[in-house]
mmCIF file of C-alpha atoms in Angstrom:
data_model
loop_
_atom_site.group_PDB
_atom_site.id
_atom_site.type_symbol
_atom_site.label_atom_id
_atom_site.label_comp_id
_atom_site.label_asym_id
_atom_site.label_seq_id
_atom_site.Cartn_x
_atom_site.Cartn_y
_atom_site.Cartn_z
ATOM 1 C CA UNK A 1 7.636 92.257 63.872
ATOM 2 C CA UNK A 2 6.014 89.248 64.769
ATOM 3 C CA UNK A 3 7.706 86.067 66.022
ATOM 4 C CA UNK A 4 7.634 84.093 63.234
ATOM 5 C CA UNK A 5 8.926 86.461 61.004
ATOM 6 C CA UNK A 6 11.932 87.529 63.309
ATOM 7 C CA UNK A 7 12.586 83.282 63.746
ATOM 8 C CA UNK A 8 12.785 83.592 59.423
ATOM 9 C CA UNK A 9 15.095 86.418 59.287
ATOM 10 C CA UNK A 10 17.394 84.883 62.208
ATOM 11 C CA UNK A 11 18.009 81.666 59.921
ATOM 12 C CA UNK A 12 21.202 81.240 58.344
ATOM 13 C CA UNK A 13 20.176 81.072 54.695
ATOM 14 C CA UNK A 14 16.692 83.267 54.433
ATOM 15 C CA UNK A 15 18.252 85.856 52.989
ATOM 16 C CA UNK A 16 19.898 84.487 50.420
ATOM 17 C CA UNK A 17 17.213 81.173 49.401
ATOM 18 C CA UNK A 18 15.427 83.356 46.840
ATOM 19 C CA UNK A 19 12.166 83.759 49.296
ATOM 20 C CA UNK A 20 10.565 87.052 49.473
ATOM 21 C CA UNK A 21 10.435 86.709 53.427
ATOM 22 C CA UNK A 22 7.837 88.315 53.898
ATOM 23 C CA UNK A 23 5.176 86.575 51.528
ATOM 24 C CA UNK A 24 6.438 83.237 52.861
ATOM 25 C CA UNK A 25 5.267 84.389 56.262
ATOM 26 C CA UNK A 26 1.709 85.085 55.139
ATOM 27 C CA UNK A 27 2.178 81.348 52.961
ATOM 28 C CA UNK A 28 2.846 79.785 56.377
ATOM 29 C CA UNK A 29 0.104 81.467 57.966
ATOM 30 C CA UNK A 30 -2.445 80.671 55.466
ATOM 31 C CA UNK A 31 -1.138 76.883 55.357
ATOM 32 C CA UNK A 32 -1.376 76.407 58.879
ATOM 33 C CA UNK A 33 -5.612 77.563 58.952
ATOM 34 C CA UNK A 34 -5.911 75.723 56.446
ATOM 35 C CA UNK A 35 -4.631 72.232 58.239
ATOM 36 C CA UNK A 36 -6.583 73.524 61.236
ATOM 37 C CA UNK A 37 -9.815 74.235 59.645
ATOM 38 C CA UNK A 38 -9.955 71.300 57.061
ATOM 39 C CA UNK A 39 -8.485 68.653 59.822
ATOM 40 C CA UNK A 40 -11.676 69.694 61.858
ATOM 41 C CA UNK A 41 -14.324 70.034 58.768
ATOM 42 C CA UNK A 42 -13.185 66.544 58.081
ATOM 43 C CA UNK A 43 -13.570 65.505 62.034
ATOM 44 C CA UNK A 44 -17.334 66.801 61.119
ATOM 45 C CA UNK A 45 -17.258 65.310 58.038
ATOM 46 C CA UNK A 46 -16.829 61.898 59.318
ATOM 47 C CA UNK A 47 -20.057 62.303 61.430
ATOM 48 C CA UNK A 48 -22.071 63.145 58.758
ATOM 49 C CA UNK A 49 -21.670 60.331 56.752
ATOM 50 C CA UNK A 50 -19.755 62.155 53.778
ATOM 51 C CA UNK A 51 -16.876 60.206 53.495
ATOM 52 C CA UNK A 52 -15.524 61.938 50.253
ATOM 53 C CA UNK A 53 -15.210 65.160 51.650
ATOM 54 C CA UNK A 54 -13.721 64.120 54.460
ATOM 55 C CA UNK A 55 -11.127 62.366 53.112
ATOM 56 C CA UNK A 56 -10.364 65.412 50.716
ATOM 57 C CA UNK A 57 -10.170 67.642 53.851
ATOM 58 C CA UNK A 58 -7.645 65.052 55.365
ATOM 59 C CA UNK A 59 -5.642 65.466 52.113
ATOM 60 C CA UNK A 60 -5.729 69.379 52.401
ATOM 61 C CA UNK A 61 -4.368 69.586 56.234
ATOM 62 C CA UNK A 62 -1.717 66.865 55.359
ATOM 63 C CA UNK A 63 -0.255 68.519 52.178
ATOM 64 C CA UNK A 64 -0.890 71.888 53.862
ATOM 65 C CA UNK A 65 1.177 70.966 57.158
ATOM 66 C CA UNK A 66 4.049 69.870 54.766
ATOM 67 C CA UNK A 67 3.983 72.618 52.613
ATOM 68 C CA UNK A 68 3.942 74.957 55.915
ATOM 69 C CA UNK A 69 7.409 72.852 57.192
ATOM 70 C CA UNK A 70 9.389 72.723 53.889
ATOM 71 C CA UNK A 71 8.783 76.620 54.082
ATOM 72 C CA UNK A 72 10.088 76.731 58.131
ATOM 73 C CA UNK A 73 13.377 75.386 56.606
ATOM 74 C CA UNK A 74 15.561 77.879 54.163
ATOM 75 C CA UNK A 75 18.572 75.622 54.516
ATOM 76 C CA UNK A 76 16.900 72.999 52.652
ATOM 77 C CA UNK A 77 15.043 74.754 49.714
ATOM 78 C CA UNK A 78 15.391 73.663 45.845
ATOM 79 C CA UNK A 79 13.588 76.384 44.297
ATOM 80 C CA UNK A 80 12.071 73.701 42.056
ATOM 81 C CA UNK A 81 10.940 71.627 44.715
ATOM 82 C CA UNK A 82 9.502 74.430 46.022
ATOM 83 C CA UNK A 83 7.478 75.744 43.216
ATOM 84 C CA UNK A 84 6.238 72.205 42.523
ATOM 85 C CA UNK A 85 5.456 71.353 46.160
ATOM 86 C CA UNK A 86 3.079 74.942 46.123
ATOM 87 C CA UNK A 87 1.591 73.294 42.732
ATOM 88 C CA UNK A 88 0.657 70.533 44.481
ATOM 89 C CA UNK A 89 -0.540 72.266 47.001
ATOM 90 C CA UNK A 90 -2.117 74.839 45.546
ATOM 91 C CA UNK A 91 -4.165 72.289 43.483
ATOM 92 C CA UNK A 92 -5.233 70.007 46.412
ATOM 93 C CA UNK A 93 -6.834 73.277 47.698
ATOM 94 C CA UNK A 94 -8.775 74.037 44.692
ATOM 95 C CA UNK A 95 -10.104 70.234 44.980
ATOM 96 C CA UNK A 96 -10.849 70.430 49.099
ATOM 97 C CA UNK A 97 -12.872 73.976 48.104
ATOM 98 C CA UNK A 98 -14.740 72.613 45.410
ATOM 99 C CA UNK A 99 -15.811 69.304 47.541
ATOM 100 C CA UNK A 100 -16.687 71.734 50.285
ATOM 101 C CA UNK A 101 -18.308 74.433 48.348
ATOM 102 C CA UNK A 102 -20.795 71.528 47.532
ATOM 103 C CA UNK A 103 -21.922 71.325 51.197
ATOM 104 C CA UNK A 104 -21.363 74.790 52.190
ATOM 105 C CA UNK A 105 -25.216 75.120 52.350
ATOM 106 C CA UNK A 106 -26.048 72.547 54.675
ATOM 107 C CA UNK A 107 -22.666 72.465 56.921
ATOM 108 C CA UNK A 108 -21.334 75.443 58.117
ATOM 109 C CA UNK A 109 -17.564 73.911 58.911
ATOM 110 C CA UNK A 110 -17.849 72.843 54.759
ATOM 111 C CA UNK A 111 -18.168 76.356 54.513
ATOM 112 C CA UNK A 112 -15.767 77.589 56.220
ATOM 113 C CA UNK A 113 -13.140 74.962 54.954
ATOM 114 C CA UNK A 114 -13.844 76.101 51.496
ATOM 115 C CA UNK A 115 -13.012 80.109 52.321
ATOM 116 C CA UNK A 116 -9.717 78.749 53.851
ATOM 117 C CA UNK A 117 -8.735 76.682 51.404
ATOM 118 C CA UNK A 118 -9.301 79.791 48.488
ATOM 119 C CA UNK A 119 -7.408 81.997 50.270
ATOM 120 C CA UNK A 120 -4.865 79.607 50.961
ATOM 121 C CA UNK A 121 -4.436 78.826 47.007
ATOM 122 C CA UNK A 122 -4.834 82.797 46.612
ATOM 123 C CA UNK A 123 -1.745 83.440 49.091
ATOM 124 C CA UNK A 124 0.577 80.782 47.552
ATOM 125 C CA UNK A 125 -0.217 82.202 44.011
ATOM 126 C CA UNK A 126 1.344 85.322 45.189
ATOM 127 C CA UNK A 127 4.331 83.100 46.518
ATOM 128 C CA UNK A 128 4.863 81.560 43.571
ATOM 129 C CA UNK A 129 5.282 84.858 42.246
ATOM 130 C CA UNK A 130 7.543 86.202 44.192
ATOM 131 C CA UNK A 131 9.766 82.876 44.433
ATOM 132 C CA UNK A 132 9.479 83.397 39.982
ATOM 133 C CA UNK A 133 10.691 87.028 40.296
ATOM 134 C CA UNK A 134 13.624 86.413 43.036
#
């Protein structure tokens, strides 16, 4: 069992919040690259003079680092706030991929923002149905 997961399962309230522990772990995980990978693809952005995208990749890692912390805390979650939080989220990462799909020709990091960001909205569709089935 990996860190992370063992921190979950030692809180207080994870087993009763309605959170299929496990899927929440892979949510985190996927949230996390994502901040990483579009906080630097919009680092690169910025030096190549494509403002747009980089200010859509900014978005991403910001919503994506909060949507990473509400899930750290289990004492704290309103399943709707959750479900709409993961909307949000979930939708800003269909954006960031789109912007970066349209430069994943010419700039590799564009590229490899855009893969993160899909699989990102791919693992927190399988979150939200988990947190619709507990």
């Amino acid at each position: 069992m990996g860190m992370m997961m063992e921190m979950m399962e030692s809180m207080p309230s994870a087993q009763t919040s309605g959170m299929d522990m496990g899927m929440m772990q892979e949510c985190i995980e996927a949230c996390s690259a994502v901040s990483m990978t579009a906080t630097m693809c919009a680092d690169a952005d910025a030096g190549e003079d494509m403002a747009r995208c980089a200010a859509m990749c900014a978005n991403m890692a910001d919503v994506a680092t909060t949507m990473m912390r509400m899930m750290m805390r289990p004492q704290g979650y309103d399943m709707g706030v959750m479900q709409g939080m993961m909307t949000a989220c979930m939708t800003m990462g269909e954006a960031c991929a789109a912007e970066c799909r349209m430069h994943a020709e010419m700039a590799e990091h564009c590229r490899i923002c855009a893969m993160a960001c899909e699989a990102m909205v791919e693992t927190c569709r399988r979150m939200m149905g988990s947190m619709q089935m507990a």
